[in-house]
Amino acid sequence: MSTIQIFLTLAISLFAGLMMTRVLKPLKLPDVTAYLIAGVLIGAYCLGRVVIGDYSFGFDGSHSPVSAFGLISDLALGFIAFDIGNEFRVSDLRHTGKRATVIGIVQAVVATLVVDAALIGTHFALIAATGKDYLPLPACILLGAIASATAPAATLMVVRQYKAKGPLTDLLLPIVALDDAVGLVVFAVSMGVAKAIYGGSVGVISVMVEPLLEIVLSLLLGALLGVALSFVERAFHSHSNRLTLMITFVFVTVALAKLTFTAGPVHIHFSSLLTCMMLGTIFCNLCKTSEEMMERTEKWTKPLFLLFFVISGASLDLSVFREPVFILIGVIYILFRSLGKYFGSMGSAQLMRCDSHTVRYLGITLLPQAGVALGMVSSIGADEVFGGTAIGNTVRFVILFGVLIYEIFGPMMTKWALTRAGDIVEKPHGKTARRENPSA
């Protein structure tokens, strides 16, 4: 892909995302939804097909493939995790830490069990109705594990855009951050169970040792880098230099999280989300000016997040609609995952004696799903047992369908839930002070 095509695609992505927020403004939809829809429109199934000469005016399969912009997605997720890590301030966790931990674990496990039960029932129903095994049992187990994952990016963007603040928001962000760690463990255990059902090899190392090492080493690496950032930051006094230093450390953290090692039978790798999250957590607790610095990063990262969501929209695979049986399975997956998230969070929130608004609306804010789930799908596709099999393909189709629905409607539901809970206060419409008085 030529340099001209790269810059052209980036410019079109930024412009399309911005313009879609204006088009959808009368509907009062979150900007995240507008960015995703813009991505779909300039993706390979719409305007991405428009090619004039040697240049594409969107994302297609040859001139400007979505995969070529993976660097932007990696950086954006790194900054999103870093931002979420800044919500883990010791002073705040004294009030929400225990609640967030219990609710984060319970809702993830309940969602997995509910989806497992629903899909296993669907497995037998499809065999009885068609005589074909469209949904193998190992695929049911894997889909149940992926159901535990929640997308932190969409949630954070809605919270930022509407400046949500209140008991529900204070509890939501730590839960979303914990969800990644819980999801990794649930997925690793489920992968082992699925392999045992399928007849593949499975051992303690792949089921327990490797995922636990990934979590511990990711948190340790993030903590070390967080201490280093807090120490080096003291040598600078200007806001611009501190901002540059902070951005540098996020870049370094994302890079180091890509490293992989092999120690005998154990494969060691890191979670970029957990590592960057821990970087932000340590930094916000050691640096006295971290809150002020984080406010300054919002202006820098907004274009990056815009690109991330437009690219995410362009990567949504609309070909899933060609397979009716997978659409049926996808609908069942979405329905029962939503029920598991909602009632799992509701029950655990009641157990932890949260306020009535948190009990009622927390589960709705946990519905968005994207990055972590797609990462799990990629792991299945690269697995020596399930890669290239009907099981891997089934999981991929169902999750792509689920991500398509959750990414478009999830942010809207998150905004609605936060508004109903009183954490988002709608501002009166009208001209801004600057437009009314240019000299303001």
mmCIF file of C-alpha atoms in Angstrom, residues 64-318:
data_model
loop_
_atom_site.group_PDB
_atom_site.id
_atom_site.type_symbol
_atom_site.label_atom_id
_atom_site.label_comp_id
_atom_site.label_asym_id
_atom_site.label_seq_id
_atom_site.Cartn_x
_atom_site.Cartn_y
_atom_site.Cartn_z
ATOM 1 C CA SER A 64 -6.338 -0.238 1.634
ATOM 2 C CA PRO A 65 -6.903 -3.372 3.767
ATOM 3 C CA VAL A 66 -8.079 -2.954 7.361
ATOM 4 C CA SER A 67 -5.264 -5.187 8.623
ATOM 5 C CA ALA A 68 -2.696 -2.623 7.479
ATOM 6 C CA PHE A 69 -3.915 -0.218 10.174
ATOM 7 C CA GLY A 70 -3.513 -2.614 13.094
ATOM 8 C CA LEU A 71 -0.890 -0.305 14.619
ATOM 9 C CA ILE A 72 -3.543 2.359 15.243
ATOM 10 C CA SER A 73 -5.826 -0.166 16.935
ATOM 11 C CA ASP A 74 -3.006 -1.400 19.178
ATOM 12 C CA LEU A 75 -2.092 2.132 20.254
ATOM 13 C CA ALA A 76 -5.702 3.152 20.833
ATOM 14 C CA LEU A 77 -6.379 0.102 23.010
ATOM 15 C CA GLY A 78 -3.181 0.863 24.919
ATOM 16 C CA PHE A 79 -4.321 4.404 25.723
ATOM 17 C CA ILE A 80 -7.838 3.199 26.565
ATOM 18 C CA ALA A 81 -6.435 0.669 29.046
ATOM 19 C CA PHE A 82 -4.092 3.353 30.442
ATOM 20 C CA ASP A 83 -7.078 5.664 30.977
ATOM 21 C CA ILE A 84 -9.055 2.937 32.732
ATOM 22 C CA GLY A 85 -6.062 2.186 34.944
ATOM 23 C CA ASN A 86 -6.221 5.766 36.183
ATOM 24 C CA GLU A 87 -9.602 4.931 37.729
ATOM 25 C CA PHE A 88 -7.913 2.565 40.189
ATOM 26 C CA ARG A 89 -6.957 5.201 42.736
ATOM 27 C CA VAL A 90 -6.436 3.784 46.213
ATOM 28 C CA SER A 91 -8.607 6.503 47.741
ATOM 29 C CA ASP A 92 -11.532 5.470 45.501
ATOM 30 C CA LEU A 93 -10.950 1.714 45.723
ATOM 31 C CA ARG A 94 -11.466 1.835 49.471
ATOM 32 C CA HIS A 95 -15.131 2.435 48.665
ATOM 33 C CA THR A 96 -15.595 0.414 45.458
ATOM 34 C CA GLY A 97 -12.737 -2.138 45.319
ATOM 35 C CA LYS A 98 -14.499 -5.034 47.072
ATOM 36 C CA ARG A 99 -17.760 -4.447 45.207
ATOM 37 C CA ALA A 100 -16.024 -4.176 41.816
ATOM 38 C CA THR A 101 -14.067 -7.392 42.389
ATOM 39 C CA VAL A 102 -17.075 -9.476 43.418
ATOM 40 C CA ILE A 103 -19.382 -8.113 40.707
ATOM 41 C CA GLY A 104 -16.670 -8.349 38.039
ATOM 42 C CA ILE A 105 -16.061 -12.033 38.707
ATOM 43 C CA VAL A 106 -19.693 -13.053 39.239
ATOM 44 C CA GLN A 107 -21.149 -11.368 36.139
ATOM 45 C CA ALA A 108 -18.428 -12.848 33.886
ATOM 46 C CA VAL A 109 -18.880 -16.386 35.210
ATOM 47 C CA VAL A 110 -22.698 -16.184 35.116
ATOM 48 C CA ALA A 111 -22.629 -14.956 31.491
ATOM 49 C CA THR A 112 -20.386 -17.900 30.556
ATOM 50 C CA LEU A 113 -22.593 -20.496 32.271
ATOM 51 C CA VAL A 114 -25.839 -19.068 30.848
ATOM 52 C CA VAL A 115 -24.473 -18.994 27.281
ATOM 53 C CA ASP A 116 -23.008 -22.491 27.695
ATOM 54 C CA ALA A 117 -26.382 -23.871 28.798
ATOM 55 C CA ALA A 118 -28.335 -22.086 26.040
ATOM 56 C CA LEU A 119 -25.974 -23.128 23.245
ATOM 57 C CA ILE A 120 -25.682 -26.735 24.417
ATOM 58 C CA GLY A 121 -29.491 -26.893 24.325
ATOM 59 C CA THR A 122 -29.406 -25.368 20.831
ATOM 60 C CA HIS A 123 -26.826 -27.984 19.801
ATOM 61 C CA PHE A 124 -29.192 -30.845 20.557
ATOM 62 C CA ALA A 125 -32.207 -28.991 19.123
ATOM 63 C CA LEU A 126 -30.463 -28.383 15.779
ATOM 64 C CA ILE A 127 -29.399 -32.021 15.527
ATOM 65 C CA ALA A 128 -32.952 -33.175 16.243
ATOM 66 C CA ALA A 129 -34.433 -30.720 13.704
ATOM 67 C CA THR A 130 -31.901 -30.981 10.848
ATOM 68 C CA GLY A 131 -29.850 -34.089 11.485
ATOM 69 C CA LYS A 132 -26.672 -31.979 11.128
ATOM 70 C CA ASP A 133 -24.271 -30.793 13.802
ATOM 71 C CA TYR A 134 -24.144 -27.071 12.958
ATOM 72 C CA LEU A 135 -23.062 -26.195 16.494
ATOM 73 C CA PRO A 136 -20.549 -28.727 17.902
ATOM 74 C CA LEU A 137 -20.264 -29.001 21.671
ATOM 75 C CA PRO A 138 -16.671 -27.633 21.785
ATOM 76 C CA ALA A 139 -17.923 -24.530 19.939
ATOM 77 C CA CYS A 140 -20.634 -24.074 22.606
ATOM 78 C CA ILE A 141 -18.006 -24.154 25.367
ATOM 79 C CA LEU A 142 -15.742 -21.683 23.542
ATOM 80 C CA LEU A 143 -18.580 -19.266 22.798
ATOM 81 C CA GLY A 144 -19.602 -19.365 26.447
ATOM 82 C CA ALA A 145 -16.066 -18.375 27.461
ATOM 83 C CA ILE A 146 -15.937 -15.482 24.990
ATOM 84 C CA ALA A 147 -19.278 -14.258 26.359
ATOM 85 C CA SER A 148 -17.486 -13.218 29.550
ATOM 86 C CA ALA A 149 -15.503 -10.484 27.752
ATOM 87 C CA THR A 150 -16.649 -6.861 27.711
ATOM 88 C CA ALA A 151 -15.272 -4.091 25.466
ATOM 89 C CA PRO A 152 -13.674 -1.333 27.566
ATOM 90 C CA ALA A 153 -13.225 1.052 24.622
ATOM 91 C CA ALA A 154 -16.880 1.821 23.887
ATOM 92 C CA THR A 155 -17.732 2.165 27.570
ATOM 93 C CA LEU A 156 -14.881 4.586 28.250
ATOM 94 C CA MET A 157 -15.746 6.729 25.219
ATOM 95 C CA VAL A 158 -19.386 7.104 26.318
ATOM 96 C CA VAL A 159 -18.280 8.023 29.855
ATOM 97 C CA ARG A 160 -15.854 10.591 28.461
ATOM 98 C CA GLN A 161 -18.190 12.150 25.914
ATOM 99 C CA TYR A 162 -20.997 12.771 28.379
ATOM 100 C CA LYS A 163 -18.719 13.319 31.401
ATOM 101 C CA ALA A 164 -20.625 10.653 33.308
ATOM 102 C CA LYS A 165 -20.110 10.812 37.050
ATOM 103 C CA GLY A 166 -21.839 9.010 39.875
ATOM 104 C CA PRO A 167 -22.005 5.729 41.835
ATOM 105 C CA LEU A 168 -22.643 3.604 38.726
ATOM 106 C CA THR A 169 -19.739 5.098 36.750
ATOM 107 C CA ASP A 170 -17.389 4.800 39.738
ATOM 108 C CA LEU A 171 -18.155 1.083 39.908
ATOM 109 C CA LEU A 172 -18.381 0.457 36.156
ATOM 110 C CA LEU A 173 -14.842 1.384 35.099
ATOM 111 C CA PRO A 174 -13.035 -0.899 37.608
ATOM 112 C CA ILE A 175 -15.382 -3.755 36.664
ATOM 113 C CA VAL A 176 -14.660 -3.294 32.961
ATOM 114 C CA ALA A 177 -10.936 -3.339 33.715
ATOM 115 C CA LEU A 178 -11.198 -6.501 35.856
ATOM 116 C CA ASP A 179 -13.303 -8.151 33.172
ATOM 117 C CA ASP A 180 -10.241 -8.639 30.953
ATOM 118 C CA ALA A 181 -8.372 -10.632 33.594
ATOM 119 C CA VAL A 182 -11.413 -12.745 34.476
ATOM 120 C CA GLY A 183 -12.142 -13.360 30.802
ATOM 121 C CA LEU A 184 -8.604 -14.625 30.159
ATOM 122 C CA VAL A 185 -8.868 -17.225 32.920
ATOM 123 C CA VAL A 186 -12.371 -18.349 31.910
ATOM 124 C CA PHE A 187 -11.302 -18.614 28.271
ATOM 125 C CA ALA A 188 -8.187 -20.664 29.074
ATOM 126 C CA VAL A 189 -10.132 -23.131 31.233
ATOM 127 C CA SER A 190 -12.909 -23.422 28.639
ATOM 128 C CA MET A 191 -10.357 -23.985 25.887
ATOM 129 C CA GLY A 192 -9.001 -26.934 27.853
ATOM 130 C CA VAL A 193 -12.489 -28.376 28.389
ATOM 131 C CA ALA A 194 -13.343 -27.915 24.699
ATOM 132 C CA LYS A 195 -10.158 -29.730 23.662
ATOM 133 C CA ALA A 196 -10.925 -32.585 26.043
ATOM 134 C CA ILE A 197 -14.395 -32.943 24.451
ATOM 135 C CA TYR A 198 -12.940 -32.731 20.962
ATOM 136 C CA GLY A 199 -10.266 -35.315 21.732
ATOM 137 C CA GLY A 200 -7.249 -33.048 21.560
ATOM 138 C CA SER A 201 -4.403 -32.923 24.034
ATOM 139 C CA VAL A 202 -4.928 -30.850 27.142
ATOM 140 C CA GLY A 203 -2.807 -30.312 30.210
ATOM 141 C CA VAL A 204 -2.430 -28.270 33.369
ATOM 142 C CA ILE A 205 0.105 -25.984 31.686
ATOM 143 C CA SER A 206 -2.221 -24.801 28.902
ATOM 144 C CA VAL A 207 -5.317 -24.610 31.119
ATOM 145 C CA MET A 208 -3.986 -22.986 34.295
ATOM 146 C CA VAL A 209 -0.252 -22.141 34.237
ATOM 147 C CA GLU A 210 -0.063 -20.100 31.024
ATOM 148 C CA PRO A 211 -3.126 -17.868 31.607
ATOM 149 C CA LEU A 212 -2.109 -17.196 35.223
ATOM 150 C CA LEU A 213 1.422 -16.354 34.098
ATOM 151 C CA GLU A 214 0.023 -14.017 31.455
ATOM 152 C CA ILE A 215 -1.992 -12.123 34.059
ATOM 153 C CA VAL A 216 0.758 -11.974 36.703
ATOM 154 C CA LEU A 217 3.569 -11.049 34.305
ATOM 155 C CA SER A 218 1.412 -8.433 32.542
ATOM 156 C CA LEU A 219 0.584 -6.771 35.854
ATOM 157 C CA LEU A 220 4.220 -6.959 36.973
ATOM 158 C CA LEU A 221 5.540 -5.431 33.738
ATOM 159 C CA GLY A 222 2.941 -2.652 33.885
ATOM 160 C CA ALA A 223 3.795 -1.950 37.533
ATOM 161 C CA LEU A 224 7.538 -1.668 36.821
ATOM 162 C CA LEU A 225 6.934 0.704 33.928
ATOM 163 C CA GLY A 226 4.484 2.710 36.045
ATOM 164 C CA VAL A 227 7.127 3.183 38.764
ATOM 165 C CA ALA A 228 9.665 4.198 36.109
ATOM 166 C CA LEU A 229 7.243 6.725 34.576
ATOM 167 C CA SER A 230 6.478 8.267 37.967
ATOM 168 C CA PHE A 231 10.195 8.541 38.754
ATOM 169 C CA VAL A 232 11.284 10.028 35.411
ATOM 170 C CA GLU A 233 8.304 12.428 35.376
ATOM 171 C CA ARG A 234 9.808 14.324 38.318
ATOM 172 C CA ALA A 235 12.659 15.525 36.092
ATOM 173 C CA PHE A 236 10.251 17.545 33.916
ATOM 174 C CA HIS A 237 8.172 20.537 34.900
ATOM 175 C CA SER A 238 6.436 21.797 31.755
ATOM 176 C CA HIS A 239 3.053 20.303 30.882
ATOM 177 C CA SER A 240 4.066 19.595 27.281
ATOM 178 C CA ASN A 241 7.169 17.637 28.300
ATOM 179 C CA ARG A 242 5.231 15.603 30.840
ATOM 180 C CA LEU A 243 2.563 14.820 28.259
ATOM 181 C CA THR A 244 5.220 13.725 25.767
ATOM 182 C CA LEU A 245 6.834 11.505 28.401
ATOM 183 C CA MET A 246 3.511 9.881 29.295
ATOM 184 C CA ILE A 247 2.727 9.165 25.623
ATOM 185 C CA THR A 248 6.229 7.712 25.209
ATOM 186 C CA PHE A 249 5.710 5.275 28.066
ATOM 187 C CA VAL A 250 2.369 4.079 26.676
ATOM 188 C CA PHE A 251 4.106 3.432 23.324
ATOM 189 C CA VAL A 252 6.882 1.493 25.074
ATOM 190 C CA THR A 253 4.370 -0.511 27.122
ATOM 191 C CA VAL A 254 2.367 -1.504 24.033
ATOM 192 C CA ALA A 255 5.609 -2.570 22.335
ATOM 193 C CA LEU A 256 6.900 -4.655 25.255
ATOM 194 C CA ALA A 257 3.503 -6.329 25.675
ATOM 195 C CA LYS A 258 3.961 -7.804 22.189
ATOM 196 C CA LEU A 259 6.966 -9.859 23.329
ATOM 197 C CA THR A 260 6.642 -13.634 23.638
ATOM 198 C CA PHE A 261 8.952 -16.189 25.258
ATOM 199 C CA THR A 262 9.164 -19.941 25.557
ATOM 200 C CA ALA A 263 10.471 -21.607 28.713
ATOM 201 C CA GLY A 264 10.401 -25.349 28.118
ATOM 202 C CA PRO A 265 6.753 -26.371 27.562
ATOM 203 C CA VAL A 266 5.441 -23.009 28.771
ATOM 204 C CA HIS A 267 4.602 -20.232 26.289
ATOM 205 C CA ILE A 268 4.901 -16.827 27.934
ATOM 206 C CA HIS A 269 3.115 -13.799 26.535
ATOM 207 C CA PHE A 270 1.541 -10.589 27.828
ATOM 208 C CA SER A 271 -1.856 -8.916 27.689
ATOM 209 C CA SER A 272 -1.480 -5.402 26.287
ATOM 210 C CA LEU A 273 -4.697 -4.305 27.997
ATOM 211 C CA LEU A 274 -3.641 -5.534 31.433
ATOM 212 C CA THR A 275 -0.108 -4.160 31.096
ATOM 213 C CA CYS A 276 -1.236 -0.664 30.046
ATOM 214 C CA MET A 277 -3.970 -0.718 32.681
ATOM 215 C CA MET A 278 -1.409 -1.444 35.402
ATOM 216 C CA LEU A 279 0.843 1.308 34.023
ATOM 217 C CA GLY A 280 -1.997 3.790 34.504
ATOM 218 C CA THR A 281 -2.871 2.433 37.954
ATOM 219 C CA ILE A 282 0.636 2.785 39.374
ATOM 220 C CA PHE A 283 1.128 6.172 37.727
ATOM 221 C CA CYS A 284 -2.083 7.693 39.089
ATOM 222 C CA ASN A 285 -1.262 6.576 42.621
ATOM 223 C CA LEU A 286 2.381 7.736 42.631
ATOM 224 C CA CYS A 287 2.159 10.961 40.615
ATOM 225 C CA LYS A 288 0.483 13.905 42.367
ATOM 226 C CA THR A 289 -0.308 15.677 39.081
ATOM 227 C CA SER A 290 -1.671 12.603 37.273
ATOM 228 C CA GLU A 291 -5.270 13.874 37.152
ATOM 229 C CA GLU A 292 -4.229 17.117 35.468
ATOM 230 C CA MET A 293 -2.017 15.269 33.009
ATOM 231 C CA MET A 294 -4.771 12.817 32.111
ATOM 232 C CA GLU A 295 -7.098 15.698 31.278
ATOM 233 C CA ARG A 296 -4.523 16.958 28.788
ATOM 234 C CA THR A 297 -4.211 13.575 27.073
ATOM 235 C CA GLU A 298 -7.907 13.613 26.115
ATOM 236 C CA LYS A 299 -7.287 16.262 23.453
ATOM 237 C CA TRP A 300 -4.381 14.272 22.032
ATOM 238 C CA THR A 301 -6.091 10.892 22.033
ATOM 239 C CA LYS A 302 -9.503 11.889 20.655
ATOM 240 C CA PRO A 303 -8.449 11.688 16.952
ATOM 241 C CA LEU A 304 -6.717 8.383 17.712
ATOM 242 C CA PHE A 305 -9.874 6.944 19.290
ATOM 243 C CA LEU A 306 -11.955 8.237 16.373
ATOM 244 C CA LEU A 307 -9.706 6.372 13.934
ATOM 245 C CA PHE A 308 -9.836 3.266 16.107
ATOM 246 C CA PHE A 309 -13.621 3.047 16.060
ATOM 247 C CA VAL A 310 -13.912 3.899 12.348
ATOM 248 C CA ILE A 311 -11.394 1.142 11.580
ATOM 249 C CA SER A 312 -13.318 -1.190 13.897
ATOM 250 C CA GLY A 313 -16.493 -0.441 11.966
ATOM 251 C CA ALA A 314 -14.728 -1.063 8.655
ATOM 252 C CA SER A 315 -13.490 -4.437 9.936
ATOM 253 C CA LEU A 316 -17.001 -5.720 10.739
ATOM 254 C CA ASP A 317 -17.664 -8.678 8.472
ATOM 255 C CA LEU A 318 -21.132 -8.290 6.945
#
